[in-house]
Amino acid sequence: LSVAGNFKREEMLELLNHYFGRWQAKAPYAPLETKASYHQSWIQKKKDVEQLHTCIAFEGLEREHPLKYAMAILFQKIREEQGLTYSIYSYTTAFADTGLFSIYASMNPSQAEAVYKGIAAEIAAVRKEGISEKILNVTKEQMISNFIIGSESTLNRMTAAGSAMLLRGKVQEMEEVIEK
């Protein structure tokens, strides 16, 4: 259970214990020891829509990896400079022992080849040259701003705290997340 907002701790605990205090675990929680196996695949669904949506995924980093925040790379050049997509962004999905790094793009179907070439070129450039200090700093500031704005929502705070306790056994302080 996770609670956030304007409440008195003792009153909330009393209320929660009244309604949920008799629940007993049937067995102790034991995480599954698994390791993902990655393989190439291609899935295509045809729909009667005007846009083409694509998602490209790569092996990523696990939830506690120290470089997980560094995986946020922006593909603004493809959208803003070349005007090839309606939307394009990258994101990470992290699990206890594995993760994904994904790139999503939506475009006019006639632009697909140019978009895929652009994505491949951006990945090659990052692998060869790294990320410029300027782009890195802008991206960090955007991530920090989004994190701070997101934490202003009571619902987001409650969900994040509940997830953190479930997955890590502790809630990270805002400053600790920003530092990472």
Short mmCIF file of C-alpha atoms in Angstrom, two decimals:
data_model
loop_
_atom_site.label_atom_id
_atom_site.label_comp_id
_atom_site.label_asym_id
_atom_site.label_seq_id
_atom_site.Cartn_x
_atom_site.Cartn_y
_atom_site.Cartn_z
CA LEU A 1 0.00 0.00 0.00
CA SER A 2 1.25 3.45 -0.79
CA VAL A 3 -0.26 6.70 0.47
CA ALA A 4 0.69 10.28 -0.38
CA GLY A 5 -0.94 13.61 0.37
CA ASN A 6 -2.40 15.48 3.31
CA PHE A 7 -3.00 12.90 6.08
CA LYS A 8 -2.02 12.16 9.66
CA ARG A 9 0.26 9.14 9.78
CA GLU A 10 -1.27 7.45 12.85
CA GLU A 11 -4.85 7.93 11.61
CA MET A 12 -3.90 6.52 8.19
CA LEU A 13 -2.15 3.50 9.72
CA GLU A 14 -5.19 2.83 11.89
CA LEU A 15 -7.49 3.01 8.89
CA LEU A 16 -5.27 0.80 6.72
CA ASN A 17 -4.86 -1.76 9.51
CA HIS A 18 -8.63 -1.82 10.03
CA TYR A 19 -9.32 -2.73 6.39
CA PHE A 20 -6.18 -4.59 5.35
CA GLY A 21 -4.45 -5.64 8.59
CA ARG A 22 -5.85 -9.17 8.55
CA TRP A 23 -4.40 -9.99 5.15
CA GLN A 24 -1.71 -12.65 5.34
CA ALA A 25 0.82 -13.54 2.68
CA LYS A 26 0.34 -17.06 1.36
CA ALA A 27 4.09 -17.38 0.80
CA PRO A 28 7.06 -15.06 1.15
CA TYR A 29 7.87 -13.05 -1.96
CA ALA A 30 10.69 -14.65 -3.90
CA PRO A 31 11.80 -12.96 -7.11
CA LEU A 32 12.29 -15.23 -10.09
CA GLU A 33 15.92 -15.67 -11.04
CA THR A 34 15.78 -15.11 -14.77
CA LYS A 35 17.96 -13.59 -17.40
CA ALA A 36 16.44 -12.43 -20.66
CA SER A 37 17.69 -13.89 -23.88
CA TYR A 38 17.68 -11.38 -26.69
CA HIS A 39 17.16 -12.32 -30.30
CA GLN A 40 16.38 -10.47 -33.48
CA SER A 41 12.80 -10.47 -34.60
CA TRP A 42 10.43 -8.44 -36.72
CA ILE A 43 6.74 -8.02 -36.05
CA GLN A 44 4.50 -6.13 -38.44
CA LYS A 45 0.80 -5.37 -38.13
CA LYS A 46 -1.10 -3.79 -40.96
CA LYS A 47 -3.88 -1.40 -39.99
CA ASP A 48 -5.97 1.03 -41.96
CA VAL A 49 -4.27 4.17 -40.64
CA GLU A 50 -2.46 7.01 -42.36
CA GLN A 51 0.64 6.95 -40.17
CA LEU A 52 3.35 4.37 -39.76
CA HIS A 53 4.42 3.71 -36.16
CA THR A 54 7.66 1.92 -35.41
CA CYS A 55 9.49 0.83 -32.29
CA ILE A 56 13.05 -0.44 -32.40
CA ALA A 57 14.37 -2.09 -29.24
CA PHE A 58 17.89 -3.01 -28.15
CA GLU A 59 19.29 -4.75 -25.10
CA GLY A 60 19.38 -2.17 -22.33
CA LEU A 61 20.44 -1.83 -18.71
CA GLU A 62 18.94 -3.34 -15.59
CA ARG A 63 17.07 -1.21 -13.05
CA GLU A 64 19.99 -0.51 -10.69
CA HIS A 65 22.70 0.00 -13.32
CA PRO A 66 24.56 3.28 -12.63
CA LEU A 67 24.37 4.37 -16.29
CA LYS A 68 20.61 3.89 -16.73
CA TYR A 69 19.91 7.62 -16.76
CA ALA A 70 22.59 8.17 -19.40
CA MET A 71 20.55 6.07 -21.85
CA ALA A 72 18.12 8.94 -22.50
CA ILE A 73 19.20 10.07 -25.97
CA LEU A 74 17.09 12.45 -28.00
CA PHE A 75 16.55 12.11 -31.74
CA GLN A 76 15.44 15.69 -32.31
CA LYS A 77 17.57 16.05 -35.46
CA ILE A 78 15.40 13.57 -37.34
CA ARG A 79 12.19 15.41 -36.41
CA GLU A 80 13.23 19.05 -36.20
CA GLU A 81 16.07 19.39 -38.69
CA GLN A 82 14.97 16.88 -41.29
CA GLY A 83 11.20 17.04 -40.72
CA LEU A 84 10.84 13.30 -41.27
CA THR A 85 8.63 12.28 -38.36
CA TYR A 86 5.57 13.45 -36.48
CA SER A 87 7.14 12.18 -33.26
CA ILE A 88 10.39 10.44 -32.33
CA TYR A 89 11.92 9.67 -28.97
CA SER A 90 13.93 7.07 -27.11
CA TYR A 91 13.15 5.53 -23.75
CA THR A 92 14.36 2.82 -21.44
CA THR A 93 12.54 -0.01 -19.72
CA ALA A 94 14.45 -1.45 -16.79
CA PHE A 95 13.85 -4.66 -14.89
CA ALA A 96 15.77 -6.23 -12.01
CA ASP A 97 18.20 -8.16 -14.21
CA THR A 98 17.77 -6.79 -17.72
CA GLY A 99 16.37 -3.92 -19.71
CA LEU A 100 15.46 -2.45 -23.08
CA PHE A 101 16.52 0.67 -24.91
CA SER A 102 13.78 1.59 -27.39
CA ILE A 103 13.31 4.14 -30.14
CA TYR A 104 9.77 5.06 -31.17
CA ALA A 105 8.84 7.05 -34.28
CA SER A 106 5.64 7.92 -36.12
CA MET A 107 5.77 9.10 -39.71
CA ASN A 108 4.18 9.20 -43.12
CA PRO A 109 4.78 5.73 -44.62
CA SER A 110 6.61 7.31 -47.56
CA GLN A 111 9.28 8.59 -45.11
CA ALA A 112 10.04 5.20 -43.51
CA GLU A 113 13.29 4.47 -45.36
CA ALA A 114 14.66 7.96 -44.66
CA VAL A 115 13.67 7.71 -40.98
CA TYR A 116 15.33 4.30 -40.56
CA LYS A 117 18.48 5.62 -42.26
CA GLY A 118 18.40 8.67 -39.97
CA ILE A 119 18.04 6.53 -36.84
CA ALA A 120 20.88 4.26 -37.97
CA ALA A 121 23.06 7.32 -38.69
CA GLU A 122 22.35 8.81 -35.24
CA ILE A 123 23.21 5.53 -33.52
CA ALA A 124 26.42 5.22 -35.56
CA ALA A 125 27.35 8.84 -34.74
CA VAL A 126 26.79 8.31 -31.01
CA ARG A 127 28.84 5.11 -31.08
CA LYS A 128 31.67 6.80 -32.97
CA GLU A 129 31.70 10.31 -31.50
CA GLY A 130 29.79 9.98 -28.24
CA ILE A 131 27.35 12.66 -27.15
CA SER A 132 28.40 16.28 -27.12
CA GLU A 133 28.65 18.01 -23.75
CA LYS A 134 26.00 20.51 -24.87
CA ILE A 135 23.42 17.85 -25.79
CA LEU A 136 24.25 15.90 -22.65
CA ASN A 137 23.68 18.95 -20.45
CA VAL A 138 20.43 19.91 -22.22
CA THR A 139 19.16 16.34 -21.90
CA LYS A 140 20.08 16.19 -18.21
CA GLU A 141 18.26 19.45 -17.53
CA GLN A 142 15.17 18.22 -19.41
CA MET A 143 15.16 14.95 -17.46
CA ILE A 144 15.59 16.74 -14.13
CA SER A 145 12.83 19.24 -14.99
CA ASN A 146 10.46 16.45 -16.05
CA PHE A 147 11.27 14.53 -12.87
CA ILE A 148 10.63 17.55 -10.64
CA ILE A 149 7.40 18.47 -12.45
CA GLY A 150 6.25 14.85 -12.28
CA SER A 151 6.96 14.69 -8.56
CA GLU A 152 4.59 17.60 -7.94
CA SER A 153 1.68 15.24 -8.57
CA THR A 154 0.48 13.40 -5.46
CA LEU A 155 -0.50 10.44 -7.64
CA ASN A 156 3.00 10.26 -9.15
CA ARG A 157 4.65 10.49 -5.71
CA MET A 158 2.40 7.75 -4.33
CA THR A 159 3.00 5.46 -7.32
CA ALA A 160 6.77 6.07 -7.32
CA ALA A 161 7.04 5.45 -3.57
CA GLY A 162 5.01 2.24 -3.77
CA SER A 163 7.03 0.96 -6.74
CA ALA A 164 10.33 1.84 -5.05
CA MET A 165 9.42 -0.02 -1.87
CA LEU A 166 8.26 -3.03 -3.85
CA LEU A 167 11.25 -3.14 -6.20
CA ARG A 168 14.12 -1.72 -4.12
CA GLY A 169 12.96 -1.93 -0.52
CA LYS A 170 13.49 1.81 -0.06
CA VAL A 171 12.33 5.14 -1.45
CA GLN A 172 15.09 7.24 -2.95
CA GLU A 173 15.23 10.88 -1.97
CA MET A 174 14.57 13.35 -4.77
CA GLU A 175 18.13 14.71 -4.50
CA GLU A 176 19.58 11.21 -4.89
CA VAL A 177 17.66 10.62 -8.14
CA ILE A 178 18.62 14.05 -9.49
CA GLU A 179 22.29 13.41 -8.67
CA LYS A 180 22.22 10.13 -10.60
#
